[in-house]
Coordinates of C-alpha atoms in Angstrom, one line a residue:
M1 CA 32.3 4.7 -78.9
Q2 CA 35.1 2.9 -77.2
R3 CA 33.2 2.8 -73.9
R4 CA 30.1 1.5 -75.6
Y5 CA 32.1 -1.2 -77.4
L6 CA 33.7 -2.4 -74.1
G7 CA 30.2 -2.4 -72.5
L8 CA 28.8 -4.6 -75.2
T9 CA 31.8 -6.9 -75.0
A10 CA 31.0 -7.3 -71.3
A11 CA 27.4 -8.1 -72.3
A12 CA 28.6 -10.8 -74.7
I13 CA 30.7 -12.4 -71.9
A14 CA 27.7 -12.2 -69.5
T15 CA 25.3 -13.6 -72.0
T16 CA 27.7 -16.5 -72.8
M17 CA 28.1 -17.3 -69.1
T18 CA 24.3 -17.2 -68.6
A19 CA 23.7 -19.6 -71.4
T20 CA 26.3 -22.0 -70.1
L21 CA 25.0 -22.0 -66.5
T22 CA 21.3 -21.9 -67.1
G23 CA 20.4 -23.3 -70.5
C24 CA 20.2 -20.0 -72.2
G25 CA 18.1 -18.5 -69.5
S26 CA 15.1 -20.7 -70.2
G27 CA 14.6 -21.8 -66.6
S28 CA 15.6 -25.4 -67.5
G29 CA 16.7 -26.0 -63.9
G30 CA 13.1 -26.0 -62.8
D31 CA 10.0 -23.7 -62.8
V32 CA 10.6 -20.1 -61.7
T33 CA 8.1 -17.4 -60.9
L34 CA 9.3 -13.8 -61.5
Q35 CA 7.7 -11.1 -59.4
L36 CA 7.3 -7.8 -61.2
V37 CA 6.1 -4.6 -59.6
A38 CA 5.0 -2.0 -62.2
A39 CA 3.5 1.5 -62.3
D40 CA 0.1 2.2 -63.8
Y41 CA 0.1 4.5 -66.8
G42 CA -3.6 4.2 -67.6
S43 CA -6.2 6.9 -67.2
G44 CA -8.9 4.4 -66.2
K45 CA -10.0 0.7 -66.2
S46 CA -10.1 0.5 -70.0
N47 CA -6.4 1.1 -70.4
A48 CA -4.9 0.2 -67.1
S49 CA -1.4 -1.0 -67.3
R50 CA -2.4 -4.3 -65.7
L51 CA -4.1 -5.1 -69.0
Y52 CA -0.9 -4.5 -70.9
W53 CA 1.2 -6.6 -68.5
D54 CA -1.2 -9.4 -68.3
Q55 CA -1.3 -9.9 -72.0
L56 CA 2.5 -9.5 -72.3
A57 CA 3.1 -12.0 -69.5
R58 CA 0.8 -14.6 -71.0
G59 CA 2.5 -14.3 -74.4
F60 CA 5.9 -14.7 -72.7
E61 CA 4.8 -17.8 -70.7
K62 CA 3.6 -19.5 -73.9
K63 CA 7.1 -19.3 -75.2
H64 CA 8.8 -20.0 -71.9
P65 CA 6.6 -22.4 -70.0
N66 CA 9.1 -22.8 -67.1
I67 CA 9.1 -19.1 -66.3
K68 CA 5.9 -17.6 -64.8
V69 CA 5.5 -13.8 -64.3
D70 CA 3.5 -12.5 -61.4
V71 CA 2.6 -8.9 -62.0
H72 CA 1.5 -6.3 -59.4
V73 CA 0.6 -2.9 -60.6
Y74 CA 0.3 0.2 -58.4
S75 CA -0.4 3.9 -59.0
W76 CA 2.5 6.3 -59.4
T77 CA 1.5 7.7 -56.0
D78 CA 2.3 4.3 -54.4
V79 CA 4.6 2.2 -56.5
D80 CA 8.1 3.6 -55.5
K81 CA 7.1 3.5 -51.9
K82 CA 5.8 -0.1 -52.3
V83 CA 9.1 -1.3 -53.8
A84 CA 11.1 0.5 -51.1
E85 CA 9.1 -1.3 -48.4
M86 CA 9.6 -4.7 -50.1
V87 CA 13.3 -4.1 -50.4
D88 CA 13.6 -2.9 -46.8
A89 CA 11.7 -5.9 -45.6
G90 CA 14.1 -8.3 -47.3
H91 CA 11.6 -9.3 -50.0
A92 CA 12.7 -7.4 -53.1
P93 CA 10.8 -8.2 -56.3
D94 CA 12.7 -9.7 -59.2
L95 CA 11.8 -6.8 -61.4
A96 CA 10.5 -3.3 -60.7
Q97 CA 9.4 -0.7 -63.1
I98 CA 9.4 2.6 -61.1
G99 CA 10.8 6.1 -61.1
A100 CA 14.4 5.8 -59.8
Y101 CA 17.2 3.3 -59.7
A102 CA 20.4 5.0 -58.5
D103 CA 19.9 4.3 -54.8
Y104 CA 19.4 0.6 -55.3
A105 CA 22.4 0.5 -57.7
A106 CA 24.6 2.3 -55.2
K107 CA 23.8 -0.3 -52.5
G108 CA 24.7 -3.2 -54.9
K109 CA 21.2 -4.6 -55.1
L110 CA 20.7 -4.5 -58.9
Y111 CA 22.0 -6.5 -61.8
S112 CA 23.7 -4.4 -64.5
A113 CA 22.3 -4.4 -68.0
D114 CA 25.1 -6.4 -69.4
Q115 CA 24.4 -9.1 -66.8
L116 CA 20.8 -9.4 -68.0
L117 CA 20.3 -8.5 -71.7
S118 CA 21.3 -10.0 -75.0
I119 CA 23.6 -7.9 -77.1
P120 CA 20.9 -6.8 -79.6
T121 CA 18.6 -5.7 -76.8
Q122 CA 21.2 -3.7 -74.9
A123 CA 22.6 -2.1 -78.1
N124 CA 19.1 -1.1 -79.2
F125 CA 18.4 1.5 -76.4
T126 CA 18.3 5.1 -77.5
P127 CA 21.8 6.3 -76.6
S128 CA 20.6 9.3 -74.5
L129 CA 18.4 7.0 -72.5
E130 CA 21.0 4.3 -72.1
E131 CA 23.4 7.0 -70.7
A132 CA 20.7 8.4 -68.4
G133 CA 20.4 4.9 -66.9
E134 CA 24.0 4.7 -65.8
Y135 CA 25.4 4.8 -62.3
K136 CA 29.2 5.3 -62.2
R137 CA 29.3 4.5 -65.9
V138 CA 27.5 1.2 -65.6
Q139 CA 23.9 0.8 -66.8
Y140 CA 21.5 -0.4 -64.1
G141 CA 18.4 1.5 -65.1
L142 CA 16.7 0.1 -68.2
P143 CA 14.6 2.9 -69.7
F144 CA 10.9 2.1 -69.9
G145 CA 8.7 4.8 -71.4
A146 CA 10.1 8.2 -72.2
S147 CA 8.9 11.7 -73.1
T148 CA 10.2 15.1 -74.0
R149 CA 8.7 18.5 -73.5
R150 CA 7.4 21.2 -75.9
L151 CA 5.4 24.4 -75.5
F152 CA 1.7 23.9 -76.2
Y153 CA -0.5 26.8 -77.4
N154 CA -4.2 27.1 -77.9
K155 CA -4.7 28.1 -81.6
K156 CA -8.3 29.5 -81.1
L157 CA -7.2 31.7 -78.2
F158 CA -4.2 32.9 -80.1
A159 CA -6.4 33.8 -83.1
Q160 CA -8.9 35.6 -81.0
A161 CA -6.1 37.7 -79.5
G162 CA -4.6 38.5 -82.9
I163 CA -1.5 36.4 -82.5
S164 CA -0.4 34.9 -85.8
G165 CA 1.9 32.1 -84.6
P166 CA 3.6 30.5 -81.6
P167 CA 6.2 32.3 -79.5
Q168 CA 9.9 31.9 -80.6
N169 CA 11.6 33.5 -77.6
W170 CA 10.9 34.9 -74.1
D171 CA 9.9 38.3 -75.4
D172 CA 7.3 36.7 -77.6
I173 CA 6.0 34.7 -74.6
A174 CA 5.6 37.9 -72.5
H175 CA 4.1 39.8 -75.4
D176 CA 1.6 37.1 -76.4
A177 CA 0.7 36.5 -72.8
Q178 CA -0.2 40.2 -72.5
L179 CA -2.5 40.0 -75.5
L180 CA -4.1 36.9 -74.2
K181 CA -4.7 38.5 -70.8
A182 CA -6.3 41.5 -72.5
H183 CA -8.7 39.2 -74.3
G184 CA -9.8 37.6 -71.0
V185 CA -7.9 34.4 -71.0
K186 CA -7.8 33.1 -67.4
M187 CA -4.2 31.7 -67.6
P188 CA -2.2 33.3 -70.4
F189 CA 0.8 31.2 -69.5
A190 CA 0.2 28.4 -67.0
L191 CA 3.3 27.9 -64.8
P192 CA 2.8 24.9 -62.6
L193 CA 5.4 25.2 -59.8
G194 CA 3.1 23.5 -57.2
P195 CA 4.4 20.5 -55.3
E196 CA 3.3 17.8 -57.7
E197 CA 6.0 18.1 -60.4
T198 CA 7.9 21.3 -59.7
Q199 CA 11.2 19.7 -60.5
A200 CA 10.1 19.2 -64.1
E201 CA 8.9 22.7 -64.8
T202 CA 12.0 24.0 -63.0
L203 CA 14.3 22.0 -65.3
M204 CA 12.5 23.0 -68.4
W205 CA 13.0 26.7 -67.6
M206 CA 16.6 26.1 -66.6
L207 CA 17.3 24.5 -70.0
S208 CA 15.4 27.3 -71.7
G209 CA 17.7 29.8 -70.1
G210 CA 20.9 28.0 -70.9
G211 CA 21.4 26.4 -67.5
G212 CA 20.4 23.2 -65.8
Y213 CA 20.7 21.2 -62.5
T214 CA 24.2 20.0 -63.2
D215 CA 27.2 20.7 -65.4
S216 CA 28.8 18.4 -67.9
I217 CA 30.7 16.5 -65.2
G218 CA 27.6 16.1 -62.9
K219 CA 28.3 18.9 -60.4
Y220 CA 25.2 20.7 -59.2
T221 CA 24.9 24.2 -60.7
I222 CA 21.5 25.1 -59.3
D223 CA 22.5 28.7 -58.4
S224 CA 24.3 29.4 -61.7
P225 CA 24.0 32.9 -63.2
E226 CA 21.9 31.4 -66.0
N227 CA 19.4 29.9 -63.6
V228 CA 19.2 33.1 -61.5
R229 CA 18.5 35.1 -64.6
T230 CA 15.8 32.7 -65.7
F231 CA 13.8 32.7 -62.5
G232 CA 14.3 36.4 -62.2
W233 CA 12.7 36.8 -65.6
L234 CA 9.8 34.6 -64.6
K235 CA 9.3 36.5 -61.4
D236 CA 9.4 40.0 -63.0
D237 CA 8.1 39.5 -66.5
L238 CA 5.4 36.8 -66.1
V239 CA 4.2 36.3 -62.5
G240 CA 4.8 40.0 -61.5
K241 CA 2.7 41.2 -64.4
G242 CA -0.2 38.9 -63.7
L243 CA 0.4 36.7 -66.8
T244 CA 0.1 33.4 -65.1
G245 CA -3.4 33.9 -63.8
T246 CA -2.8 32.2 -60.5
D247 CA 0.0 31.7 -58.0
P248 CA 2.4 29.2 -59.6
A249 CA 3.3 27.8 -56.1
K250 CA -0.3 26.6 -55.8
L251 CA -0.7 25.2 -59.4
D252 CA 0.0 21.5 -60.0
R253 CA 0.9 20.1 -63.4
A254 CA -2.3 18.0 -63.5
A255 CA -4.5 21.1 -62.8
A256 CA -2.6 23.1 -65.5
F257 CA -3.2 20.3 -68.0
K258 CA -6.9 20.1 -67.1
A259 CA -7.2 23.9 -67.5
F260 CA -5.6 23.7 -70.9
A261 CA -8.0 21.0 -72.0
D262 CA -10.8 23.1 -70.7
G263 CA -9.8 26.1 -72.9
D264 CA -8.6 28.3 -70.0
V265 CA -4.9 28.3 -70.8
G266 CA -3.1 30.1 -73.7
M267 CA 0.3 28.5 -73.3
L268 CA 2.1 26.0 -71.2
N269 CA 5.0 23.5 -71.3
G270 CA 3.7 19.9 -71.8
H271 CA 4.4 16.3 -72.6
P272 CA 2.8 14.0 -75.2
T273 CA 0.0 12.7 -73.0
L274 CA -1.5 16.3 -73.0
M275 CA -2.3 15.8 -76.6
K276 CA -4.9 13.1 -75.9
Q277 CA -6.3 15.1 -73.0
A278 CA -6.7 18.2 -75.2
E279 CA -8.1 16.4 -78.2
A280 CA -10.7 14.7 -76.0
K281 CA -12.1 18.2 -75.2
G282 CA -11.9 19.4 -78.8
I283 CA -9.0 21.8 -78.2
D284 CA -7.2 22.9 -81.4
Y285 CA -3.6 23.2 -80.3
G286 CA -0.1 23.4 -81.7
T287 CA 3.3 22.6 -80.2
V288 CA 6.7 24.2 -80.7
E289 CA 10.2 23.7 -79.3
L290 CA 10.7 25.4 -76.0
P291 CA 11.6 29.1 -76.6
G292 CA 14.8 30.6 -75.0
P293 CA 15.8 34.2 -74.3
K294 CA 16.7 34.9 -78.0
G295 CA 15.5 31.8 -79.9
K296 CA 15.1 28.1 -79.4
A297 CA 16.2 26.7 -76.0
K298 CA 19.5 24.9 -76.0
A299 CA 17.7 21.6 -75.2
T300 CA 14.5 20.3 -73.9
M301 CA 13.8 18.1 -70.9
G302 CA 13.6 14.4 -71.3
V303 CA 12.0 12.1 -68.8
A304 CA 12.4 8.3 -68.5
D305 CA 11.0 5.8 -66.1
W306 CA 13.1 2.8 -65.2
M307 CA 13.0 -1.0 -65.2
M308 CA 15.5 -2.7 -62.9
A309 CA 16.2 -6.3 -61.8
F310 CA 17.1 -7.1 -58.2
K311 CA 19.7 -9.7 -57.3
Q312 CA 18.1 -11.0 -54.1
N313 CA 16.3 -14.0 -55.6
G314 CA 19.1 -15.0 -57.9
H315 CA 16.9 -15.1 -61.0
R316 CA 19.3 -13.3 -63.3
A317 CA 18.9 -15.6 -66.3
Q318 CA 15.1 -15.8 -66.2
A319 CA 14.8 -12.0 -65.6
G320 CA 17.1 -11.4 -68.6
T321 CA 15.0 -13.7 -70.8
F322 CA 11.8 -11.9 -69.8
L323 CA 13.4 -8.5 -70.4
D324 CA 14.6 -9.4 -73.9
Y325 CA 10.9 -10.2 -74.6
V326 CA 9.7 -6.9 -73.0
Y327 CA 12.0 -4.9 -75.2
S328 CA 11.1 -6.5 -78.4
D329 CA 9.9 -4.1 -81.1
K330 CA 6.3 -5.4 -80.9
N331 CA 5.9 -4.8 -77.2
V332 CA 7.8 -1.5 -77.1
E333 CA 5.7 -0.1 -79.9
K334 CA 2.4 -1.4 -78.3
F335 CA 3.2 0.2 -75.0
S336 CA 4.3 3.5 -76.5
G337 CA 1.2 3.8 -78.7
E338 CA -1.2 2.9 -75.9
Y339 CA 0.1 5.4 -73.4
G340 CA 1.3 8.3 -75.6
L341 CA 4.9 7.8 -74.7
L342 CA 8.1 7.7 -76.8
P343 CA 9.7 4.4 -77.6
V344 CA 13.0 3.8 -75.7
T345 CA 14.7 1.7 -78.4
T346 CA 16.2 2.9 -81.7
S347 CA 14.3 0.5 -83.9
A348 CA 10.9 1.2 -82.4
S349 CA 11.6 5.0 -82.6
Q350 CA 12.4 4.7 -86.3
A351 CA 9.2 2.8 -86.8
M352 CA 7.2 5.5 -85.0
Q353 CA 9.0 8.3 -87.0
E354 CA 8.0 6.6 -90.3
D355 CA 4.4 6.0 -89.3
D356 CA 2.0 8.9 -90.2
R357 CA -0.4 7.7 -87.5
F358 CA 2.1 9.2 -85.0
A359 CA 2.7 12.4 -86.9
K360 CA 1.9 14.6 -83.8
M361 CA 4.5 12.6 -81.8
H362 CA 7.3 13.2 -84.3
G363 CA 8.3 16.6 -82.9
F364 CA 8.7 15.1 -79.4
L365 CA 10.6 12.1 -80.8
Q366 CA 13.1 14.2 -82.8
Q367 CA 14.1 15.9 -79.6
L368 CA 14.9 12.8 -77.6
A369 CA 18.4 12.3 -78.9
T370 CA 19.6 15.7 -77.4
A371 CA 17.2 15.9 -74.4
E372 CA 18.6 16.4 -70.9
F373 CA 17.4 14.4 -68.0
Y374 CA 17.2 14.7 -64.3
P375 CA 20.5 13.7 -62.6
A376 CA 18.9 10.4 -61.6
D377 CA 22.3 8.8 -61.4
K378 CA 23.0 10.8 -58.2
T379 CA 21.8 9.3 -55.0
S380 CA 21.4 12.8 -53.7
W381 CA 18.8 13.6 -56.4
P382 CA 15.7 12.5 -54.4
L383 CA 16.4 14.9 -51.6
V384 CA 17.3 17.7 -54.1
S385 CA 14.1 17.0 -56.0
K386 CA 12.0 17.1 -52.8
T387 CA 13.7 20.5 -51.9
V388 CA 12.9 21.9 -55.3
K389 CA 9.3 20.9 -54.9
A390 CA 9.1 22.7 -51.6
K391 CA 10.8 25.9 -52.5
M392 CA 10.8 26.9 -56.2
G393 CA 7.1 28.0 -56.3
A394 CA 7.7 30.8 -53.8
A395 CA 10.9 31.9 -55.6
V396 CA 8.9 33.5 -58.5
H397 CA 6.3 35.1 -56.3
P398 CA 6.3 38.9 -56.7
N399 CA 7.9 39.2 -53.3
G400 CA 10.1 36.2 -53.8
N401 CA 13.9 36.0 -54.0
P402 CA 15.0 33.7 -56.9
S403 CA 18.7 34.0 -56.2
G404 CA 18.3 33.3 -52.5
V405 CA 16.1 30.3 -53.1
L406 CA 18.4 28.8 -55.7
T407 CA 21.4 29.3 -53.4
E408 CA 19.6 27.6 -50.5
I409 CA 18.8 24.6 -52.8
Q410 CA 22.4 24.5 -54.0
N411 CA 23.6 24.3 -50.4
T412 CA 21.3 21.4 -49.7
A413 CA 22.4 19.7 -52.9
D414 CA 26.1 20.1 -52.1
A415 CA 25.7 18.8 -48.6
A416 CA 23.7 15.8 -49.9
D417 CA 26.3 15.1 -52.6
N418 CA 29.2 15.3 -50.0
A419 CA 27.4 12.9 -47.7
A420 CA 26.9 10.4 -50.5
E421 CA 30.7 10.3 -51.3

């Protein structure tokens, strides 16, 4: 609490200074155009993120006629690379809504949250997300869209296999997967450890087994006994017994989600957007907290994408004014509802929790406060994530060596961490 109080005090000072120097951030010194690069969360033209941003920008400009917002939206495949190219070329955008912030923060290229936001806006972020946006105990990453993970199961396939309810622990998963396999289900348990999003599936299982990527002080613990035990179990009790239906190293998350929506998967770990995908295909599904070896997992994985403001163009006050508008309840709730994501602010989360229209989101939302995130505050994380994507799938192959693979990734992580110091 003391650290948060001090941070908000700094925010108050920064806000006061901004108001004094720039007329409360209204752009009173002349017209300013903010350039925003954002990621596309839409599934097609009808709900492309450009539609959301265009409407938001026009609403903001009506209230602040001296500040224009020029929005450029790119696919998730391209957006991080596009921002990196702009920064490297010396033409950083004023604002970027992308997947990682730590490297830019480490190089001193970003404004901190308390240099940008009003006190009410900064104080309103969900605490777990605010902390996940910190680099060296200063918040530079502003959370923008969040999700947690739960285990999805196909109720029809479970009933046909004689399974009365969802699994509660790992033994249940293996037992239920055997029954599903016996009833001809193509993928009793879909385990996507292909290169698309391996780092996510890996963390979910690490947390299920009582481990994780790092310890409480941020040191990598990739080859911990808990993680070795977890991936040994996956190798021997799921993959080795033919209960995944396919080689996990060749299965991407998107393909696994599609297979679930097509009725070919009994169980898998998923995030909220899978609900719409499954419902569109008429799948009767349920969700449950991630099972652990003996009961519920110690935590689930949380994921957040990040908004950040670059210093290069000197538009701190105008960017802060725009971000206060972006993080208003109305806009946060609209974005979350449109794209099946969790709100990143306390007030919008409370509103969703009290709204029966979002009843299926409530389980995901309740987990957010205790969710664990990627170590995105470490500049070594991009390399570690890339290494996990390249290697973890093979670790659970029947001929794989989970301990050896985890140790190899640990060595890469340690070397990257040491190089960053």
